[in-house]
PDB file of C-alpha atoms in Angstrom:
ATOM      1  CA  MET A   1      65.727   3.363  99.162  1.00  0.00           C
ATOM      2  CA  ASN A   2      69.390   5.201  99.639  1.00  0.00           C
ATOM      3  CA  MET A   3      68.010   6.045 103.288  1.00  0.00           C
ATOM      4  CA  ASP A   4      67.395   3.062 104.495  1.00  0.00           C
ATOM      5  CA  ILE A   5      70.687   2.057 102.781  1.00  0.00           C
ATOM      6  CA  ARG A   6      72.412   4.792 104.738  1.00  0.00           C
ATOM      7  CA  ASN A   7      70.612   3.673 108.331  1.00  0.00           C
ATOM      8  CA  PHE A   8      71.792   0.312 107.342  1.00  0.00           C
ATOM      9  CA  TYR A   9      75.549   1.386 107.193  1.00  0.00           C
ATOM     10  CA  GLN A  10      75.110   4.426 109.557  1.00  0.00           C
ATOM     11  CA  GLN A  11      73.655   1.809 112.561  1.00  0.00           C
ATOM     12  CA  HIS A  12      76.584  -0.638 112.075  1.00  0.00           C
ATOM     13  CA  ILE A  13      78.972   2.828 111.939  1.00  0.00           C
ATOM     14  CA  ASP A  14      76.931   2.901 115.619  1.00  0.00           C
ATOM     15  CA  ASP A  15      77.091  -0.483 116.689  1.00  0.00           C
ATOM     16  CA  LEU A  16      81.311  -1.021 115.981  1.00  0.00           C
ATOM     17  CA  SER A  17      82.411   2.241 117.309  1.00  0.00           C
ATOM     18  CA  ALA A  18      80.508   1.601 120.142  1.00  0.00           C
ATOM     19  CA  ASN A  19      82.242  -2.430 120.524  1.00  0.00           C
ATOM     20  CA  ILE A  20      85.670  -0.537 119.466  1.00  0.00           C
ATOM     21  CA  ARG A  21      85.145   1.982 122.754  1.00  0.00           C
ATOM     22  CA  LYS A  22      84.171  -0.993 124.902  1.00  0.00           C
ATOM     23  CA  ARG A  23      87.913  -2.580 123.575  1.00  0.00           C
ATOM     24  CA  ARG A  24      89.841   0.024 123.816  1.00  0.00           C
ATOM     25  CA  ASN A  25      89.085  -0.014 127.125  1.00  0.00           C
ATOM     26  CA  LYS A  26      89.678  -3.435 128.241  1.00  0.00           C
ATOM     27  CA  ASN A  27      92.994  -3.266 126.737  1.00  0.00           C
ATOM     28  CA  LYS A  28      94.045  -0.544 129.384  1.00  0.00           C
ATOM     29  CA  ALA A  29      92.853  -3.446 131.895  1.00  0.00           C
ATOM     30  CA  PHE A  30      94.339  -5.704 129.845  1.00  0.00           C
ATOM     31  CA  ILE A  31      97.823  -3.299 130.175  1.00  0.00           C
ATOM     32  CA  LEU A  32      97.307  -2.769 133.750  1.00  0.00           C
ATOM     33  CA  GLY A  33      97.180  -7.186 134.128  1.00  0.00           C
ATOM     34  CA  GLU A  34     100.182  -7.164 132.221  1.00  0.00           C
ATOM     35  CA  ILE A  35     102.367  -4.735 134.445  1.00  0.00           C
ATOM     36  CA  THR A  36     101.037  -6.271 137.421  1.00  0.00           C
ATOM     37  CA  SER A  37     102.225  -9.838 136.667  1.00  0.00           C
ATOM     38  CA  PHE A  38     105.279  -8.701 135.392  1.00  0.00           C
ATOM     39  CA  ALA A  39     106.177  -7.164 138.333  1.00  0.00           C
ATOM     40  CA  ALA A  40     105.346  -9.963 140.174  1.00  0.00           C
ATOM     41  CA  ILE A  41     107.504 -12.466 138.392  1.00  0.00           C
ATOM     42  CA  PHE A  42     109.614 -10.009 139.433  1.00  0.00           C
ATOM     43  CA  ALA A  43     109.348 -10.042 143.368  1.00  0.00           C
ATOM     44  CA  CYS A  44     108.621 -13.236 143.647  1.00  0.00           C
ATOM     45  CA  MET A  45     112.376 -13.416 142.250  1.00  0.00           C
ATOM     46  CA  PHE A  46     113.877 -11.514 144.124  1.00  0.00           C
ATOM     47  CA  LEU A  47     112.542 -13.761 146.900  1.00  0.00           C
ATOM     48  CA  TYR A  48     114.016 -16.886 145.813  1.00  0.00           C
ATOM     49  CA  THR A  49     117.344 -15.476 145.365  1.00  0.00           C
ATOM     50  CA  THR A  50     117.041 -13.184 148.680  1.00  0.00           C
ATOM     51  CA  SER A  51     115.969 -15.385 151.034  1.00  0.00           C
ATOM     52  CA  LEU A  52     113.010 -18.113 150.604  1.00  0.00           C
ATOM     53  CA  SER A  53     114.520 -20.044 147.637  1.00  0.00           C
ATOM     54  CA  GLY A  54     111.824 -23.349 147.569  1.00  0.00           C
ATOM     55  CA  TRP A  55     109.249 -25.312 145.754  1.00  0.00           C
ATOM     56  CA  GLY A  56     107.241 -22.280 147.269  1.00  0.00           C
ATOM     57  CA  VAL A  57     108.313 -19.585 145.100  1.00  0.00           C
ATOM     58  CA  THR A  58     109.169 -20.966 142.277  1.00  0.00           C
ATOM     59  CA  GLY A  59     105.470 -22.095 142.113  1.00  0.00           C
ATOM     60  CA  LEU A  60     104.660 -18.608 142.242  1.00  0.00           C
ATOM     61  CA  ILE A  61     106.762 -17.326 139.580  1.00  0.00           C
ATOM     62  CA  VAL A  62     105.652 -20.302 137.392  1.00  0.00           C
ATOM     63  CA  ILE A  63     101.653 -18.726 138.271  1.00  0.00           C
ATOM     64  CA  ALA A  64     102.946 -15.454 137.485  1.00  0.00           C
ATOM     65  CA  LEU A  65     104.191 -16.287 134.486  1.00  0.00           C
ATOM     66  CA  ALA A  66     101.357 -18.009 132.909  1.00  0.00           C
ATOM     67  CA  THR A  67      99.208 -15.266 134.234  1.00  0.00           C
ATOM     68  CA  TYR A  68     101.289 -13.187 132.227  1.00  0.00           C
ATOM     69  CA  LEU A  69     101.071 -15.020 129.539  1.00  0.00           C
ATOM     70  CA  TYR A  70      97.756 -16.115 128.517  1.00  0.00           C
ATOM     71  CA  ILE A  71      97.144 -11.728 129.120  1.00  0.00           C
ATOM     72  CA  ARG A  72      99.308 -11.148 126.740  1.00  0.00           C
ATOM     73  CA  GLN A  73      97.131 -13.718 124.767  1.00  0.00           C
ATOM     74  CA  ALA A  74      94.278 -12.583 125.383  1.00  0.00           C
ATOM     75  CA  ASP A  75      95.433  -8.248 124.438  1.00  0.00           C
ATOM     76  CA  ASN A  76      96.507 -10.301 121.710  1.00  0.00           C
ATOM     77  CA  ARG A  77      93.139 -11.135 120.974  1.00  0.00           C
ATOM     78  CA  ASN A  78      91.927  -8.206 121.256  1.00  0.00           C
ATOM     79  CA  ASN A  79      94.627  -5.215 119.894  1.00  0.00           C
ATOM     80  CA  SER A  80      93.307  -7.988 116.190  1.00  0.00           C
ATOM     81  CA  THR A  81      89.772  -8.049 117.251  1.00  0.00           C
ATOM     82  CA  ILE A  82      89.656  -3.765 117.212  1.00  0.00           C
ATOM     83  CA  LYS A  83      91.562  -4.010 113.910  1.00  0.00           C
ATOM     84  CA  LYS A  84      89.541  -5.918 112.452  1.00  0.00           C
ATOM     85  CA  LEU A  85      86.530  -3.847 113.590  1.00  0.00           C
ATOM     86  CA  THR A  86      88.773  -1.184 112.505  1.00  0.00           C
ATOM     87  CA  HIS A  87      88.383  -2.169 108.856  1.00  0.00           C
ATOM     88  CA  LEU A  88      85.117  -2.700 109.377  1.00  0.00           C
ATOM     89  CA  GLN A  89      83.650   0.768 109.919  1.00  0.00           C
ATOM     90  CA  SER A  90      85.822   1.801 107.627  1.00  0.00           C
ATOM     91  CA  ALA A  91      84.492   0.335 104.836  1.00  0.00           C
ATOM     92  CA  TYR A  92      80.469   1.411 106.329  1.00  0.00           C
ATOM     93  CA  GLU A  93      82.243   4.815 106.124  1.00  0.00           C
ATOM     94  CA  HIS A  94      82.908   4.728 102.875  1.00  0.00           C
ATOM     95  CA  GLU A  95      79.457   3.042 101.064  1.00  0.00           C
ATOM     96  CA  ILE A  96      77.476   6.035 103.122  1.00  0.00           C
ATOM     97  CA  SER A  97      80.709   8.301 100.916  1.00  0.00           C
ATOM     98  CA  TYR A  98      80.094   6.550  97.591  1.00  0.00           C
ATOM     99  CA  LEU A  99      75.887   7.090  98.472  1.00  0.00           C
ATOM    100  CA  ASP A 100      76.897  11.242  98.507  1.00  0.00           C
ATOM    101  CA  GLN A 101      78.796  10.410  95.094  1.00  0.00           C
ATOM    102  CA  HIS A 102      82.300  10.561  96.788  1.00  0.00           C
ATOM    103  CA  PHE A 103      84.341   7.782  95.068  1.00  0.00           C
ATOM    104  CA  GLU A 104      88.157   8.443  96.090  1.00  0.00           C
ATOM    105  CA  TYR A 105      87.663   5.405  98.611  1.00  0.00           C
ATOM    106  CA  PHE A 106      87.390   3.303  95.474  1.00  0.00           C
ATOM    107  CA  ASP A 107      89.813   1.513  93.256  1.00  0.00           C
ATOM    108  CA  ASN A 108      89.283   4.131  90.276  1.00  0.00           C
ATOM    109  CA  GLY A 109      91.391   0.776  87.415  1.00  0.00           C
ATOM    110  CA  GLN A 110      94.217   3.591  86.881  1.00  0.00           C
ATOM    111  CA  ARG A 111      96.083   0.239  86.028  1.00  0.00           C
ATOM    112  CA  PHE A 112      94.634  -1.089  83.262  1.00  0.00           C
ATOM    113  CA  ILE A 113      93.829   1.945  81.023  1.00  0.00           C
ATOM    114  CA  HIS A 114      95.098   0.933  77.902  1.00  0.00           C
ATOM    115  CA  PRO A 115      95.770   3.574  75.318  1.00  0.00           C
ATOM    116  CA  GLN A 116      95.032   1.721  72.503  1.00  0.00           C
ATOM    117  CA  HIS A 117      91.707   0.805  73.774  1.00  0.00           C
ATOM    118  CA  PRO A 118      88.842   2.370  71.241  1.00  0.00           C
ATOM    119  CA  PHE A 119      86.745   3.719  73.991  1.00  0.00           C
ATOM    120  CA  ALA A 120      88.103   3.169  76.979  1.00  0.00           C
ATOM    121  CA  PHE A 121      89.058   7.410  77.591  1.00  0.00           C
ATOM    122  CA  ASP A 122      85.843   8.347  75.651  1.00  0.00           C
ATOM    123  CA  MET A 123      83.350   6.448  77.921  1.00  0.00           C
ATOM    124  CA  ASP A 124      85.637   7.108  81.290  1.00  0.00           C
ATOM    125  CA  VAL A 125      86.095   3.000  81.481  1.00  0.00           C
ATOM    126  CA  PHE A 126      88.913   3.717  83.667  1.00  0.00           C
ATOM    127  CA  GLY A 127      89.942   6.940  85.722  1.00  0.00           C
ATOM    128  CA  GLN A 128      88.751   8.357  89.382  1.00  0.00           C
ATOM    129  CA  GLY A 129      84.895   8.627  88.047  1.00  0.00           C
ATOM    130  CA  SER A 130      84.541   6.301  86.573  1.00  0.00           C
ATOM    131  CA  LEU A 131      82.337   3.335  85.774  1.00  0.00           C
ATOM    132  CA  PHE A 132      85.222   1.278  86.988  1.00  0.00           C
ATOM    133  CA  ASN A 133      85.560   3.034  89.971  1.00  0.00           C
ATOM    134  CA  ARG A 134      81.788   3.245  90.997  1.00  0.00           C
ATOM    135  CA  TYR A 135      81.380  -0.680  90.243  1.00  0.00           C
ATOM    136  CA  CYS A 136      84.156  -2.074  91.669  1.00  0.00           C
ATOM    137  CA  ARG A 137      83.773  -3.493  95.228  1.00  0.00           C
ATOM    138  CA  ALA A 138      85.954  -6.653  94.026  1.00  0.00           C
ATOM    139  CA  VAL A 139      88.207  -7.271  97.147  1.00  0.00           C
ATOM    140  CA  THR A 140      90.019  -9.707  95.021  1.00  0.00           C
ATOM    141  CA  THR A 141      92.960  -8.539  92.645  1.00  0.00           C
ATOM    142  CA  GLY A 142      91.297 -11.672  89.690  1.00  0.00           C
ATOM    143  CA  GLY A 143      87.526  -9.747  91.003  1.00  0.00           C
ATOM    144  CA  ALA A 144      88.947  -6.340  89.885  1.00  0.00           C
ATOM    145  CA  GLU A 145      91.414  -8.089  86.856  1.00  0.00           C
ATOM    146  CA  TYR A 146      88.131  -9.584  85.455  1.00  0.00           C
ATOM    147  CA  LEU A 147      85.937  -6.252  86.075  1.00  0.00           C
ATOM    148  CA  ALA A 148      87.941  -4.574  83.860  1.00  0.00           C
ATOM    149  CA  ASN A 149      88.028  -6.975  80.804  1.00  0.00           C
ATOM    150  CA  ALA A 150      84.455  -7.123  80.976  1.00  0.00           C
ATOM    151  CA  LEU A 151      84.364  -3.219  81.576  1.00  0.00           C
ATOM    152  CA  ALA A 152      86.708  -3.135  78.507  1.00  0.00           C
ATOM    153  CA  LEU A 153      85.401  -5.632  76.893  1.00  0.00           C
ATOM    154  CA  ASN A 154      88.384  -8.118  76.435  1.00  0.00           C
ATOM    155  CA  ASN A 155      88.248 -11.713  76.322  1.00  0.00           C
ATOM    156  CA  TYR A 156      84.433 -11.926  78.508  1.00  0.00           C
ATOM    157  CA  SER A 157      82.427 -14.409  78.873  1.00  0.00           C
ATOM    158  CA  LEU A 158      79.509 -14.912  80.864  1.00  0.00           C
ATOM    159  CA  GLU A 159      81.256 -18.269  82.416  1.00  0.00           C
ATOM    160  CA  LYS A 160      82.049 -18.327  86.005  1.00  0.00           C
ATOM    161  CA  PRO A 161      86.159 -17.622  86.118  1.00  0.00           C
ATOM    162  CA  THR A 162      88.443 -20.635  86.540  1.00  0.00           C
ATOM    163  CA  VAL A 163      91.769 -20.053  88.241  1.00  0.00           C
ATOM    164  CA  ALA A 164      93.242 -20.904  85.075  1.00  0.00           C
ATOM    165  CA  SER A 165      91.760 -17.932  82.471  1.00  0.00           C
ATOM    166  CA  ILE A 166      92.593 -15.305  85.205  1.00  0.00           C
ATOM    167  CA  LYS A 167      96.202 -15.741  85.336  1.00  0.00           C
ATOM    168  CA  GLN A 168      96.871 -15.766  81.198  1.00  0.00           C
TER     169      GLN A 168
END
């Protein structure tokens, strides 16, 4: 079973790596396009101020500026997508590490340790290599707090948490 999960994660990592590589190559083209369109703006402005001041050159300036802004926006979207894909790839890599019994990438719940708790230290409920460290995949603070309360048996119920109960 672990090998199927490992292969699943590894396949996704490989796919994401190829996609990220492709997008980074696109990034080079975007930079070249931005430089070219920016140079075209200055060339048109030079023509406008030196000799050919007219609507034709003004139109070229507007077209070059619009081209620059379009390419810049596409470059920003591409960079944002690269960042998201890189985070997703990192999550898959961390899950493979988890399968190899390496838990350092995950929340260890150190902030939930209470020195007066009757069994938290005896059972390694919180801390590095703890139950919390192995179980928690929460992406929100509320989810991590809910799991911490469940593991420490503090105000735990089987009912779905509400916003009001989490804030308490």
